[in-house]
Amino acid sequence: MSHNTWIHRGVRVLVRPLAATPVTPNHLTGLRLLSGLGAAAAFAVGGSPWHYYGAGLFVVSMLLDRADGELARLGGKTTPWGHNFDLLSDLLSETLVFIGLGIGLRHGIL
């Protein structure tokens, strides 16, 4: 997997100042999970403007998913537990977003 896509490079610039702070990659992973759950909830409500909120939160969640790995690599803070936490938050966020989309669209034209 490439860690040098334009998204990774952009996030790396934003995360670099955090490398010398007490912020850990697990903090970012937790925020990623929360924003993913928020996106799922907004999609589940359905209709305008909630699908816009859901989309915005989903983008934030995806950026945070890149940011936690970048912070771990930049700060030398990689751990097996953190890797597993990242995988679990990815699984939960993305699965619940799709479920939320399905719930939100259940009475729509699709």
Short mmCIF file of N, CA and C in Angstrom, two decimals:
data_model
loop_
_atom_site.label_atom_id
_atom_site.label_comp_id
_atom_site.label_asym_id
_atom_site.label_seq_id
_atom_site.Cartn_x
_atom_site.Cartn_y
_atom_site.Cartn_z
N MET A 1 0.85 -1.18 0.00
CA MET A 1 0.00 0.00 0.00
C MET A 1 0.89 1.23 0.00
N SER A 2 0.55 2.17 -0.86
CA SER A 2 1.35 3.39 -0.95
C SER A 2 0.97 4.36 0.16
N HIS A 3 1.98 4.94 0.77
CA HIS A 3 1.76 5.97 1.78
C HIS A 3 2.21 7.31 1.23
N ASN A 4 2.21 7.43 -0.10
CA ASN A 4 2.67 8.68 -0.70
C ASN A 4 1.66 9.21 -1.72
N THR A 5 0.38 8.94 -1.51
CA THR A 5 -0.64 9.50 -2.38
C THR A 5 -0.79 10.99 -2.06
N TRP A 6 -1.52 11.72 -2.89
CA TRP A 6 -1.69 13.15 -2.63
C TRP A 6 -2.45 13.38 -1.33
N ILE A 7 -3.34 12.46 -0.96
CA ILE A 7 -4.06 12.60 0.32
C ILE A 7 -3.09 12.42 1.48
N HIS A 8 -2.23 11.43 1.39
CA HIS A 8 -1.24 11.22 2.45
C HIS A 8 -0.30 12.41 2.57
N ARG A 9 0.14 12.93 1.43
CA ARG A 9 1.06 14.08 1.48
C ARG A 9 0.38 15.30 2.10
N GLY A 10 -0.89 15.53 1.74
CA GLY A 10 -1.62 16.67 2.31
C GLY A 10 -1.84 16.52 3.80
N VAL A 11 -2.23 15.32 4.22
CA VAL A 11 -2.46 15.07 5.64
C VAL A 11 -1.15 15.14 6.41
N ARG A 12 -0.07 14.68 5.80
CA ARG A 12 1.25 14.70 6.45
C ARG A 12 1.63 16.13 6.85
N VAL A 13 1.33 17.09 5.99
CA VAL A 13 1.63 18.49 6.28
C VAL A 13 0.83 18.96 7.50
N LEU A 14 -0.42 18.53 7.59
CA LEU A 14 -1.28 18.95 8.70
C LEU A 14 -0.91 18.25 10.02
N VAL A 15 -0.40 17.02 9.91
CA VAL A 15 -0.11 16.21 11.10
C VAL A 15 1.28 16.48 11.65
N ARG A 16 2.19 16.91 10.80
CA ARG A 16 3.59 17.10 11.23
C ARG A 16 3.71 17.92 12.52
N PRO A 17 2.95 19.03 12.70
CA PRO A 17 3.08 19.78 13.96
C PRO A 17 2.62 18.98 15.20
N LEU A 18 1.80 17.96 14.99
CA LEU A 18 1.32 17.16 16.13
C LEU A 18 2.34 16.14 16.63
N ALA A 19 3.36 15.87 15.82
CA ALA A 19 4.33 14.83 16.17
C ALA A 19 5.07 15.13 17.48
N ALA A 20 5.26 16.40 17.80
CA ALA A 20 6.00 16.78 19.02
C ALA A 20 5.06 17.14 20.17
N THR A 21 3.79 16.75 20.08
CA THR A 21 2.81 17.06 21.12
C THR A 21 2.37 15.76 21.80
N PRO A 22 1.60 15.88 22.87
CA PRO A 22 1.09 14.66 23.52
C PRO A 22 -0.02 13.95 22.73
N VAL A 23 -0.44 14.51 21.60
CA VAL A 23 -1.48 13.87 20.79
C VAL A 23 -0.91 12.58 20.21
N THR A 24 -1.66 11.49 20.38
CA THR A 24 -1.21 10.19 19.89
C THR A 24 -2.03 9.79 18.66
N PRO A 25 -1.53 8.86 17.89
CA PRO A 25 -2.33 8.34 16.77
C PRO A 25 -3.66 7.75 17.23
N ASN A 26 -3.69 7.18 18.43
CA ASN A 26 -4.94 6.63 18.95
C ASN A 26 -5.98 7.71 19.20
N HIS A 27 -5.55 8.91 19.55
CA HIS A 27 -6.49 10.02 19.68
C HIS A 27 -7.16 10.29 18.34
N LEU A 28 -6.36 10.32 17.28
CA LEU A 28 -6.91 10.56 15.94
C LEU A 28 -7.80 9.41 15.49
N THR A 29 -7.42 8.20 15.86
CA THR A 29 -8.25 7.04 15.52
C THR A 29 -9.60 7.13 16.23
N GLY A 30 -9.59 7.56 17.48
CA GLY A 30 -10.84 7.76 18.21
C GLY A 30 -11.72 8.81 17.56
N LEU A 31 -11.10 9.91 17.13
CA LEU A 31 -11.86 10.94 16.42
C LEU A 31 -12.38 10.42 15.09
N ARG A 32 -11.60 9.58 14.43
CA ARG A 32 -12.02 8.97 13.18
C ARG A 32 -13.27 8.11 13.42
N LEU A 33 -13.24 7.33 14.49
CA LEU A 33 -14.38 6.48 14.81
C LEU A 33 -15.61 7.32 15.12
N LEU A 34 -15.44 8.37 15.91
CA LEU A 34 -16.58 9.24 16.25
C LEU A 34 -17.16 9.94 15.02
N SER A 35 -16.29 10.43 14.15
CA SER A 35 -16.81 11.10 12.95
C SER A 35 -17.46 10.09 12.01
N GLY A 36 -16.95 8.87 11.96
CA GLY A 36 -17.59 7.83 11.15
C GLY A 36 -18.96 7.46 11.69
N LEU A 37 -19.07 7.37 13.02
CA LEU A 37 -20.38 7.10 13.63
C LEU A 37 -21.34 8.25 13.41
N GLY A 38 -20.82 9.48 13.47
CA GLY A 38 -21.66 10.64 13.18
C GLY A 38 -22.14 10.65 11.74
N ALA A 39 -21.27 10.27 10.83
CA ALA A 39 -21.65 10.19 9.41
C ALA A 39 -22.74 9.14 9.23
N ALA A 40 -22.58 7.99 9.86
CA ALA A 40 -23.57 6.92 9.75
C ALA A 40 -24.93 7.38 10.29
N ALA A 41 -24.91 8.07 11.42
CA ALA A 41 -26.15 8.57 12.01
C ALA A 41 -26.81 9.61 11.10
N ALA A 42 -26.02 10.51 10.55
CA ALA A 42 -26.57 11.54 9.66
C ALA A 42 -27.15 10.90 8.39
N PHE A 43 -26.47 9.93 7.83
CA PHE A 43 -27.00 9.23 6.65
C PHE A 43 -28.29 8.50 6.99
N ALA A 44 -28.35 7.93 8.19
CA ALA A 44 -29.54 7.18 8.59
C ALA A 44 -30.76 8.09 8.72
N VAL A 45 -30.57 9.33 9.14
CA VAL A 45 -31.69 10.27 9.22
C VAL A 45 -32.25 10.48 7.81
N GLY A 46 -31.37 10.60 6.85
CA GLY A 46 -31.77 10.73 5.45
C GLY A 46 -32.30 12.11 5.12
N GLY A 47 -32.40 12.37 3.84
CA GLY A 47 -32.95 13.64 3.37
C GLY A 47 -31.99 14.79 3.55
N SER A 48 -32.35 15.87 2.91
CA SER A 48 -31.53 17.08 2.98
C SER A 48 -31.85 17.80 4.28
N PRO A 49 -30.94 18.37 4.97
CA PRO A 49 -29.52 18.54 4.74
C PRO A 49 -28.68 17.42 5.33
N TRP A 50 -29.29 16.38 5.90
CA TRP A 50 -28.55 15.36 6.63
C TRP A 50 -27.57 14.58 5.77
N HIS A 51 -27.93 14.36 4.49
CA HIS A 51 -26.96 13.62 3.67
C HIS A 51 -25.71 14.46 3.41
N TYR A 52 -25.85 15.79 3.41
CA TYR A 52 -24.67 16.65 3.28
C TYR A 52 -23.80 16.60 4.54
N TYR A 53 -24.45 16.61 5.69
CA TYR A 53 -23.70 16.49 6.94
C TYR A 53 -22.98 15.14 7.00
N GLY A 54 -23.69 14.09 6.60
CA GLY A 54 -23.09 12.76 6.59
C GLY A 54 -21.89 12.69 5.66
N ALA A 55 -22.03 13.29 4.48
CA ALA A 55 -20.92 13.29 3.52
C ALA A 55 -19.72 14.05 4.08
N GLY A 56 -19.97 15.19 4.69
CA GLY A 56 -18.88 15.98 5.27
C GLY A 56 -18.18 15.23 6.39
N LEU A 57 -18.95 14.60 7.26
CA LEU A 57 -18.36 13.82 8.35
C LEU A 57 -17.61 12.60 7.82
N PHE A 58 -18.11 12.02 6.74
CA PHE A 58 -17.42 10.87 6.16
C PHE A 58 -16.06 11.28 5.60
N VAL A 59 -16.00 12.44 4.94
CA VAL A 59 -14.72 12.94 4.42
C VAL A 59 -13.76 13.20 5.57
N VAL A 60 -14.24 13.84 6.64
CA VAL A 60 -13.40 14.08 7.81
C VAL A 60 -12.90 12.75 8.37
N SER A 61 -13.78 11.76 8.45
CA SER A 61 -13.41 10.45 8.96
C SER A 61 -12.32 9.81 8.10
N MET A 62 -12.44 9.92 6.80
CA MET A 62 -11.43 9.34 5.90
C MET A 62 -10.08 10.07 6.05
N LEU A 63 -10.12 11.38 6.20
CA LEU A 63 -8.88 12.14 6.38
C LEU A 63 -8.22 11.78 7.71
N LEU A 64 -9.02 11.62 8.75
CA LEU A 64 -8.47 11.21 10.04
C LEU A 64 -7.90 9.80 9.99
N ASP A 65 -8.49 8.95 9.14
CA ASP A 65 -7.94 7.61 8.98
C ASP A 65 -6.54 7.66 8.38
N ARG A 66 -6.30 8.59 7.49
CA ARG A 66 -4.95 8.76 6.95
C ARG A 66 -4.03 9.43 7.97
N ALA A 67 -4.60 10.37 8.71
CA ALA A 67 -3.80 11.16 9.65
C ALA A 67 -3.24 10.31 10.79
N ASP A 68 -4.03 9.36 11.28
CA ASP A 68 -3.51 8.56 12.40
C ASP A 68 -2.30 7.74 12.00
N GLY A 69 -2.33 7.18 10.81
CA GLY A 69 -1.17 6.42 10.34
C GLY A 69 0.03 7.30 10.07
N GLU A 70 -0.22 8.48 9.50
CA GLU A 70 0.88 9.41 9.25
C GLU A 70 1.53 9.84 10.56
N LEU A 71 0.70 10.16 11.57
CA LEU A 71 1.24 10.57 12.86
C LEU A 71 2.04 9.43 13.49
N ALA A 72 1.54 8.22 13.37
CA ALA A 72 2.26 7.07 13.94
C ALA A 72 3.63 6.90 13.28
N ARG A 73 3.67 7.04 11.97
CA ARG A 73 4.96 6.88 11.27
C ARG A 73 5.89 8.06 11.53
N LEU A 74 5.36 9.29 11.51
CA LEU A 74 6.20 10.47 11.73
C LEU A 74 6.77 10.50 13.14
N GLY A 75 5.95 10.15 14.12
CA GLY A 75 6.39 10.25 15.51
C GLY A 75 6.99 8.97 16.06
N GLY A 76 7.11 7.95 15.23
CA GLY A 76 7.63 6.67 15.71
C GLY A 76 6.75 6.06 16.78
N LYS A 77 5.43 6.24 16.64
CA LYS A 77 4.48 5.78 17.66
C LYS A 77 3.64 4.61 17.18
N THR A 78 4.19 3.76 16.36
CA THR A 78 3.42 2.61 15.89
C THR A 78 3.43 1.52 16.95
N THR A 79 2.27 0.93 17.17
CA THR A 79 2.13 -0.18 18.11
C THR A 79 1.17 -1.21 17.52
N PRO A 80 1.32 -2.46 17.89
CA PRO A 80 0.35 -3.47 17.42
C PRO A 80 -1.07 -3.15 17.89
N TRP A 81 -1.21 -2.67 19.13
CA TRP A 81 -2.54 -2.34 19.64
C TRP A 81 -3.15 -1.21 18.82
N GLY A 82 -2.36 -0.18 18.53
CA GLY A 82 -2.85 0.93 17.72
C GLY A 82 -3.26 0.49 16.33
N HIS A 83 -2.50 -0.41 15.75
CA HIS A 83 -2.84 -0.94 14.42
C HIS A 83 -4.18 -1.66 14.47
N ASN A 84 -4.38 -2.49 15.51
CA ASN A 84 -5.65 -3.20 15.64
C ASN A 84 -6.80 -2.25 15.91
N PHE A 85 -6.58 -1.23 16.71
CA PHE A 85 -7.60 -0.22 16.98
C PHE A 85 -7.98 0.49 15.69
N ASP A 86 -7.00 0.80 14.86
CA ASP A 86 -7.24 1.43 13.57
C ASP A 86 -8.08 0.52 12.67
N LEU A 87 -7.73 -0.75 12.60
CA LEU A 87 -8.48 -1.69 11.77
C LEU A 87 -9.92 -1.83 12.25
N LEU A 88 -10.11 -1.91 13.57
CA LEU A 88 -11.45 -2.03 14.12
C LEU A 88 -12.28 -0.78 13.85
N SER A 89 -11.68 0.39 14.01
CA SER A 89 -12.42 1.63 13.76
C SER A 89 -12.76 1.76 12.28
N ASP A 90 -11.86 1.30 11.39
CA ASP A 90 -12.16 1.29 9.96
C ASP A 90 -13.37 0.40 9.68
N LEU A 91 -13.33 -0.81 10.23
CA LEU A 91 -14.40 -1.77 10.01
C LEU A 91 -15.74 -1.23 10.50
N LEU A 92 -15.75 -0.72 11.72
CA LEU A 92 -17.00 -0.21 12.29
C LEU A 92 -17.51 1.01 11.53
N SER A 93 -16.63 1.96 11.28
CA SER A 93 -17.05 3.19 10.60
C SER A 93 -17.63 2.91 9.23
N GLU A 94 -16.89 2.17 8.43
CA GLU A 94 -17.32 1.96 7.05
C GLU A 94 -18.55 1.06 6.96
N THR A 95 -18.64 0.05 7.82
CA THR A 95 -19.82 -0.80 7.83
C THR A 95 -21.05 -0.02 8.25
N LEU A 96 -20.91 0.76 9.32
CA LEU A 96 -22.07 1.52 9.80
C LEU A 96 -22.47 2.64 8.85
N VAL A 97 -21.52 3.21 8.11
CA VAL A 97 -21.88 4.21 7.11
C VAL A 97 -22.75 3.58 6.03
N PHE A 98 -22.40 2.39 5.57
CA PHE A 98 -23.22 1.74 4.55
C PHE A 98 -24.59 1.36 5.10
N ILE A 99 -24.65 0.91 6.34
CA ILE A 99 -25.94 0.62 6.96
C ILE A 99 -26.76 1.90 7.09
N GLY A 100 -26.11 2.98 7.53
CA GLY A 100 -26.80 4.27 7.65
C GLY A 100 -27.34 4.75 6.31
N LEU A 101 -26.55 4.58 5.26
CA LEU A 101 -27.02 4.95 3.92
C LEU A 101 -28.26 4.15 3.55
N GLY A 102 -28.23 2.86 3.83
CA GLY A 102 -29.38 2.02 3.52
C GLY A 102 -30.62 2.43 4.29
N ILE A 103 -30.45 2.73 5.56
CA ILE A 103 -31.59 3.16 6.38
C ILE A 103 -32.13 4.49 5.86
N GLY A 104 -31.22 5.41 5.55
CA GLY A 104 -31.65 6.73 5.09
C GLY A 104 -32.34 6.70 3.73
N LEU A 105 -32.02 5.71 2.92
CA LEU A 105 -32.59 5.63 1.58
C LEU A 105 -33.79 4.68 1.49
N ARG A 106 -34.21 4.11 2.61
CA ARG A 106 -35.25 3.09 2.56
C ARG A 106 -36.57 3.59 2.00
N HIS A 107 -36.85 4.88 2.12
CA HIS A 107 -38.11 5.42 1.59
C HIS A 107 -37.87 6.32 0.39
N GLY A 108 -36.64 6.32 -0.12
CA GLY A 108 -36.30 7.17 -1.27
C GLY A 108 -36.60 6.48 -2.58
N ILE A 109 -36.31 7.16 -3.66
CA ILE A 109 -36.59 6.61 -4.97
C ILE A 109 -35.64 5.48 -5.34
N LEU A 110 -34.48 5.40 -4.66
CA LEU A 110 -33.55 4.31 -4.95
C LEU A 110 -33.96 3.05 -4.24
#
